[in-house]
PDB file of C-alpha atoms in Angstrom:
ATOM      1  CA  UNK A1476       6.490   1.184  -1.435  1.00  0.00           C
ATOM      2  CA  UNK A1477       4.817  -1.808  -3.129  1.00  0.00           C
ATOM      3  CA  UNK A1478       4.501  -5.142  -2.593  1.00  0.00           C
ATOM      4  CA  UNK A1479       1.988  -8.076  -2.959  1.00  0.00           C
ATOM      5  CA  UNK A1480       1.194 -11.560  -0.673  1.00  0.00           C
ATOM      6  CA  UNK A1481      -1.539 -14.867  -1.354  1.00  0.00           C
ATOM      7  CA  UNK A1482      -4.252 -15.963   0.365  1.00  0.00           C
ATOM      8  CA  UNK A1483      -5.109 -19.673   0.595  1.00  0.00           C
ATOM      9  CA  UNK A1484      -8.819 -19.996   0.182  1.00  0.00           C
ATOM     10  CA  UNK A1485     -11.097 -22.952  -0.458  1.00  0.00           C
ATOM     11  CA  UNK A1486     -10.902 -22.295  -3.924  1.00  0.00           C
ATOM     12  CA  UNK A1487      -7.078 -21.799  -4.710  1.00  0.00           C
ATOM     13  CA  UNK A1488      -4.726 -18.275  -4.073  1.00  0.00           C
ATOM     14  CA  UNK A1489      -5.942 -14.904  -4.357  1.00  0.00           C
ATOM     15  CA  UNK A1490      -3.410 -12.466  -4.324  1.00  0.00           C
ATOM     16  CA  UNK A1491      -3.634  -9.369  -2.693  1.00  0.00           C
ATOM     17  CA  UNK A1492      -1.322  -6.249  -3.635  1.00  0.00           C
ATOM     18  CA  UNK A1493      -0.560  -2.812  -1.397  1.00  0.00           C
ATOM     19  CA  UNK A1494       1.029   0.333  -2.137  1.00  0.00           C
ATOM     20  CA  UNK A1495       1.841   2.033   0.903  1.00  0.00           C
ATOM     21  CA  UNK A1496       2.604   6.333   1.058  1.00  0.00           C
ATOM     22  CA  UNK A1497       6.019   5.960   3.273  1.00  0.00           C
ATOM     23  CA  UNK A1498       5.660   9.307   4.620  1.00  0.00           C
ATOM     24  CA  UNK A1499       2.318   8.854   6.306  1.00  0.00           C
ATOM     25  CA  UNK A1500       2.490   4.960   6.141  1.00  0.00           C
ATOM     26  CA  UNK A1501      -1.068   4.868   4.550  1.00  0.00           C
ATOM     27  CA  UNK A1502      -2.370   2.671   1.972  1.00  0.00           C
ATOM     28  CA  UNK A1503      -3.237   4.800  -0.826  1.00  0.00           C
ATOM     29  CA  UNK A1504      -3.688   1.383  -2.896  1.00  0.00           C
ATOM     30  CA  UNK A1505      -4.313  -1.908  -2.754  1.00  0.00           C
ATOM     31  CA  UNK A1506      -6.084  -4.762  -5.124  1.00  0.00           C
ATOM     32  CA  UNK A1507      -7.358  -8.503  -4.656  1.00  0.00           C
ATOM     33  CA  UNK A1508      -7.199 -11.172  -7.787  1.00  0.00           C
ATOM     34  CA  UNK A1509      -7.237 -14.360  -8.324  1.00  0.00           C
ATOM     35  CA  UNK A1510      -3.950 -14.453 -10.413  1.00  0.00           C
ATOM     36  CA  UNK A1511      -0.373 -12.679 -10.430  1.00  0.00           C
ATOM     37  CA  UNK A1512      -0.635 -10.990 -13.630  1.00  0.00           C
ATOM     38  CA  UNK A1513       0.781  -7.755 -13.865  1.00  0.00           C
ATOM     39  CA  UNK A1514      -2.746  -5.969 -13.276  1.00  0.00           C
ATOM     40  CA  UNK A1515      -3.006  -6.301 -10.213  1.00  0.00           C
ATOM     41  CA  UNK A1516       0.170  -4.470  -9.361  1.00  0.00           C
ATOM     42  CA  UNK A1517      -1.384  -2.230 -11.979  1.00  0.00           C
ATOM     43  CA  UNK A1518      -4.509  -2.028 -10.320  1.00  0.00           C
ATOM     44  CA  UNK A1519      -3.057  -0.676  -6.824  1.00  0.00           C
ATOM     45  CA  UNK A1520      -0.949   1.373  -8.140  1.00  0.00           C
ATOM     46  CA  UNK A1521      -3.415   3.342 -10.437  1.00  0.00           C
ATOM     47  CA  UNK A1522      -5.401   3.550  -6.929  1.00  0.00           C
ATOM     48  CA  UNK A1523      -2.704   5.156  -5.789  1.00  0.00           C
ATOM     49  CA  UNK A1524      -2.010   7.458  -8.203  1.00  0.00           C
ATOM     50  CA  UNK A1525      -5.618   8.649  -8.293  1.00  0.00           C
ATOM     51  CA  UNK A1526      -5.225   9.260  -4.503  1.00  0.00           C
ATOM     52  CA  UNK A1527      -2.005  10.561  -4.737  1.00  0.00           C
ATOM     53  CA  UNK A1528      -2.400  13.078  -7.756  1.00  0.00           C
ATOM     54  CA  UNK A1529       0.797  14.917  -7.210  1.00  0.00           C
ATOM     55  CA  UNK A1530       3.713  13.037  -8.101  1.00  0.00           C
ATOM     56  CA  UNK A1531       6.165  15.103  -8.537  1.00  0.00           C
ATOM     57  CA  UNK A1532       9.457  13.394  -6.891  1.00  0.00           C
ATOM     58  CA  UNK A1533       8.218  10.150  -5.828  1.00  0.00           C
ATOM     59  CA  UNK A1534      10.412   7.006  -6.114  1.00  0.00           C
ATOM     60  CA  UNK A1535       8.170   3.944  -5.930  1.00  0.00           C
ATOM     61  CA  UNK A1536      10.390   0.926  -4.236  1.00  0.00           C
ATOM     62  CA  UNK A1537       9.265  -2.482  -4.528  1.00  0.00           C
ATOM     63  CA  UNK A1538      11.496  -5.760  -4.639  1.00  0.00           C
ATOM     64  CA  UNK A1539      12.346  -7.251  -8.124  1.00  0.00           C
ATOM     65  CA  UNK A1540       8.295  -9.413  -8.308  1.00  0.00           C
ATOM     66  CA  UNK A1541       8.027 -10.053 -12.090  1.00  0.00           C
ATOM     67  CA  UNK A1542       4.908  -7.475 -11.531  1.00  0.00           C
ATOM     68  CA  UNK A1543       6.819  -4.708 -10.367  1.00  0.00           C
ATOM     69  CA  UNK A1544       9.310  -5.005 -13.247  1.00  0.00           C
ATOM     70  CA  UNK A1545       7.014  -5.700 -16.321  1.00  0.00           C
ATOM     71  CA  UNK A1546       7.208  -3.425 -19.363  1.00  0.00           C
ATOM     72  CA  UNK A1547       3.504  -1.851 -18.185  1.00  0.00           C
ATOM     73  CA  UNK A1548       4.388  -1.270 -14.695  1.00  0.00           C
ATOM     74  CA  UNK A1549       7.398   0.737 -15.637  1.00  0.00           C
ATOM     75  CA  UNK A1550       5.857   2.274 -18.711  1.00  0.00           C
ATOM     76  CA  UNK A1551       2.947   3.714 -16.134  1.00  0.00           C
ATOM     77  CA  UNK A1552       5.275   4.793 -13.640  1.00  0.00           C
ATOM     78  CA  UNK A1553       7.780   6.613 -16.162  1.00  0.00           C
ATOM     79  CA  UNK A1554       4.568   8.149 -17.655  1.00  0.00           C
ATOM     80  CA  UNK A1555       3.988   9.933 -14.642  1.00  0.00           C
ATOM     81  CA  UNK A1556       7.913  10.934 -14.261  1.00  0.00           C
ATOM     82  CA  UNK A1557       8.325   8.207 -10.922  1.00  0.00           C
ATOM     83  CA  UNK A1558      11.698   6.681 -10.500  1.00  0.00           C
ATOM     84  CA  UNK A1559      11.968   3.215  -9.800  1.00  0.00           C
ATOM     85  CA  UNK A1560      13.594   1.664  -7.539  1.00  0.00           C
ATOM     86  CA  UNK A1561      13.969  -2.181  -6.886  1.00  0.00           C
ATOM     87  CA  UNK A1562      16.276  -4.072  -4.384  1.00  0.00           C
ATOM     88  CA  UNK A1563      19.029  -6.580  -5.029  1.00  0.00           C
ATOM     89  CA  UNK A1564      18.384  -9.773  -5.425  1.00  0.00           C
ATOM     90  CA  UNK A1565      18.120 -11.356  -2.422  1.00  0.00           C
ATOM     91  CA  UNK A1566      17.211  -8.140   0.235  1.00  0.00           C
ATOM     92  CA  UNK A1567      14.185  -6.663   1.191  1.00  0.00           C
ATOM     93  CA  UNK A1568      15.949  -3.246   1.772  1.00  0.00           C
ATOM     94  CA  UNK A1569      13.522  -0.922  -0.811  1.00  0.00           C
ATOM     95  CA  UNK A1570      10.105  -2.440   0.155  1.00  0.00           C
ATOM     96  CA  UNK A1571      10.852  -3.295   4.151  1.00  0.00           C
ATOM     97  CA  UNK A1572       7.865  -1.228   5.195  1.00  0.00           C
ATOM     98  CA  UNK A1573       5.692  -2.930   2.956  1.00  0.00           C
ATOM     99  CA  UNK A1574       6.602  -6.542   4.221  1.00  0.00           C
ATOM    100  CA  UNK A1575       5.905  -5.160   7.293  1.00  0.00           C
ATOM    101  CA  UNK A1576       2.224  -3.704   6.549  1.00  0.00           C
ATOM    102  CA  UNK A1577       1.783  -7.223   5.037  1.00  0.00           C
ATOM    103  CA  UNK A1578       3.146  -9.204   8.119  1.00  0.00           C
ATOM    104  CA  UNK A1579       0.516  -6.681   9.874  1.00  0.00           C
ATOM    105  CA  UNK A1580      -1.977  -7.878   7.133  1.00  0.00           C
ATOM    106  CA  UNK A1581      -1.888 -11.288   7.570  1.00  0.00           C
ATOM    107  CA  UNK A1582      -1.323 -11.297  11.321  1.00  0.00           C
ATOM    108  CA  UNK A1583      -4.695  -9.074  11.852  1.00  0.00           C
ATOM    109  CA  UNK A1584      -7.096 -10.499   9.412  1.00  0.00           C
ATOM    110  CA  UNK A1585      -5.640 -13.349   7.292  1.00  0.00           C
ATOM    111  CA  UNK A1586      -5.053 -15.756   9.955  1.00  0.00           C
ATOM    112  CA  UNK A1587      -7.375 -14.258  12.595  1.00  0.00           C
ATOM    113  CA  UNK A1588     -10.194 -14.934  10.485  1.00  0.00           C
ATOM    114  CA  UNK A1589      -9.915 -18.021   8.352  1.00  0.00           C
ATOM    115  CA  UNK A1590     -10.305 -20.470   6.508  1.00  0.00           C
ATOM    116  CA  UNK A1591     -11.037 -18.250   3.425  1.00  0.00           C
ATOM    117  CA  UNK A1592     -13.872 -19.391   1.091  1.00  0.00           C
ATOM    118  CA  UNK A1593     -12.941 -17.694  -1.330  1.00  0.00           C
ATOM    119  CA  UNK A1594     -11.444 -13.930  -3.435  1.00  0.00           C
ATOM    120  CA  UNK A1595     -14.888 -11.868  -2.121  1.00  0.00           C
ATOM    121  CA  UNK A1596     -14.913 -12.230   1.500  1.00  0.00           C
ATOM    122  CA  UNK A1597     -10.986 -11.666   1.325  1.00  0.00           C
ATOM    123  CA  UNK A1598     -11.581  -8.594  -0.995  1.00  0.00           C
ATOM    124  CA  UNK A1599     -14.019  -7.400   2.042  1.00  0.00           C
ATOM    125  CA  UNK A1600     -12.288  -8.257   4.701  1.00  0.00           C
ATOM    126  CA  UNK A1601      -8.979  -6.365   3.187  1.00  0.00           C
ATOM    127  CA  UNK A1602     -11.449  -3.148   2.227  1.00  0.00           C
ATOM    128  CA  UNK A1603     -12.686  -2.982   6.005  1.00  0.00           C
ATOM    129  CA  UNK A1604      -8.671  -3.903   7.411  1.00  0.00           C
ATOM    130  CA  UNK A1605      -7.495  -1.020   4.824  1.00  0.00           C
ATOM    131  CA  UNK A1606     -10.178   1.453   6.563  1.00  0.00           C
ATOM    132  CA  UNK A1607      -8.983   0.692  10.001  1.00  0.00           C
ATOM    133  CA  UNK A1608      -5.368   0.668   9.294  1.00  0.00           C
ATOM    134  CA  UNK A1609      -5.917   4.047   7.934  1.00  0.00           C
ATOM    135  CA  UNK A1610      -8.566   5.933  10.238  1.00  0.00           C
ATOM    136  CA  UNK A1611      -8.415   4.232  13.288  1.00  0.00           C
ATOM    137  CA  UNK A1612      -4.564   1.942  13.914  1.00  0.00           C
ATOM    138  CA  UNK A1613      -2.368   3.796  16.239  1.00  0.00           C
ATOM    139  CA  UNK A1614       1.527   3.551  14.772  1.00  0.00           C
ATOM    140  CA  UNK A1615       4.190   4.104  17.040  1.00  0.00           C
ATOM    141  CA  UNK A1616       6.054   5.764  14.716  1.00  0.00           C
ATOM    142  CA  UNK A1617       4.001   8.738  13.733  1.00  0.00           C
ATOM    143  CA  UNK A1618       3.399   9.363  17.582  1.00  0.00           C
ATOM    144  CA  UNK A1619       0.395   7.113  17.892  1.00  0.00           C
ATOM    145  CA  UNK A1620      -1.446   8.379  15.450  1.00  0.00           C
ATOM    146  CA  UNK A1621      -3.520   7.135  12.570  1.00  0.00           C
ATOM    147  CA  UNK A1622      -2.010   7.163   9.098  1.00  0.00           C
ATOM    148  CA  UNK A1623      -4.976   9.616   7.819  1.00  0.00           C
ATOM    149  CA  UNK A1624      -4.480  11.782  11.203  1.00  0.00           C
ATOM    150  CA  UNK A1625      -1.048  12.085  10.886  1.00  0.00           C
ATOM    151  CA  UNK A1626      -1.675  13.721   6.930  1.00  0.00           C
ATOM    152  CA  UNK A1627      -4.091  15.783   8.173  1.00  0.00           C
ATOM    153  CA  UNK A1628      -1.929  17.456  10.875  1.00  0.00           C
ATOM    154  CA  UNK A1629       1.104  17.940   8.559  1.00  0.00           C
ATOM    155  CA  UNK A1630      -1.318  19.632   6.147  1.00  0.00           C
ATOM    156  CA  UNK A1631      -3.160  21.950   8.624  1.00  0.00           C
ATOM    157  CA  UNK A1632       0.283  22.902  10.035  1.00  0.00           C
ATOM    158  CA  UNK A1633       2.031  23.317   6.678  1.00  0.00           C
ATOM    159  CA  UNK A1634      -0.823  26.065   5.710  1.00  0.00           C
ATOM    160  CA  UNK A1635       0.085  27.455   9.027  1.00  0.00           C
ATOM    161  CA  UNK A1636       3.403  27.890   8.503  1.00  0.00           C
ATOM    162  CA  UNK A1637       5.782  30.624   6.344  1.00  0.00           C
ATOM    163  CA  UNK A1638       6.187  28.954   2.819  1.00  0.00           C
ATOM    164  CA  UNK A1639      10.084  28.175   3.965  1.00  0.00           C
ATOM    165  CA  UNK A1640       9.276  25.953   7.164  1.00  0.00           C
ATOM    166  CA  UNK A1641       6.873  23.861   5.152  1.00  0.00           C
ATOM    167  CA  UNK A1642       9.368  22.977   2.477  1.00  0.00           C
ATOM    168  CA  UNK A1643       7.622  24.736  -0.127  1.00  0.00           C
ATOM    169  CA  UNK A1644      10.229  26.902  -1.554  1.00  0.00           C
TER     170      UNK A1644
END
């Protein structure tokens, strides 16, 4: 899921954009800019794809942000054979996890530790926020577990198990 928020600082918006692994609820990418163009949607996404390698299957949801539906975002994600998938207008049905990472976002660093002087100590800040969220937050929904703990069990017990359980077949 993808999705992307602004920053007030003291010298206009920065814009800061996520893509978020549903499964594990990791951040896989994420980018900081100082405008809306399309690249830095791009940006996150090619982050994610690097950390992400293996796409086979994915659908990438996001809501209908002129980013998300620009000629180059959906030229790079046919390139690497991922369906697209945008909401209605109006509903945040396709990209509800990623409003909530960014509610979480904004919540545990944006307003906690303003005013903003500017894009580099919000790049930073998001960098070290991105590092906790994925090493250290507990989520309630992967059994209090970090996102990056919660990949690493599924992996050690999927070479564990017969190539059927794992949903490798």
């Amino acid at each position: 899921v993808a999705d992307l928020t602004y920053v007030a600082t003291w010298t206009g918006f920065v814009y800061v954009a996520f893509v978020i692994d549903v499964f594990s609820r990791r951040i896989v990418g994420w980018r900081v800019a100082a405008s809306l163009r399309t690249d830095l949607a791009l940006d996150a996404l090619e982050q994610a794809l690097h950390a992400r390698p293996h796409a086979d299957g994915l659908v990438h949801h996001s809501d209908r942000g002129v980013q998300y539906l620009s000629i180059r975002y959906t030229e790079r994600l046919a390139a690497d054979g991922i369906a697209n998938s945008v909401g209605s207008a109006g509903d945040s049905y396709d990209n509800a996890l990623a409003e909530s990472v960014i509610g979480l976002y904004k919540t545990e660093v944006i307003r906690g530790c303003g005013p903003w002087r500017g894009i580099e100590p919000v790049e930073f800040a998001t960098l070290e926020w991105v590092d906790w969220f994925n090493t250290r937050r507990l989520l309630e929904p992967l059994g209090y577990v970090p996102p990056a703990e919660y990949e690493a069990a599924f992996h050690r017990n999927a070479q564990h198990a017969p190539v059927e359980e794992a949903g490798l077949t």
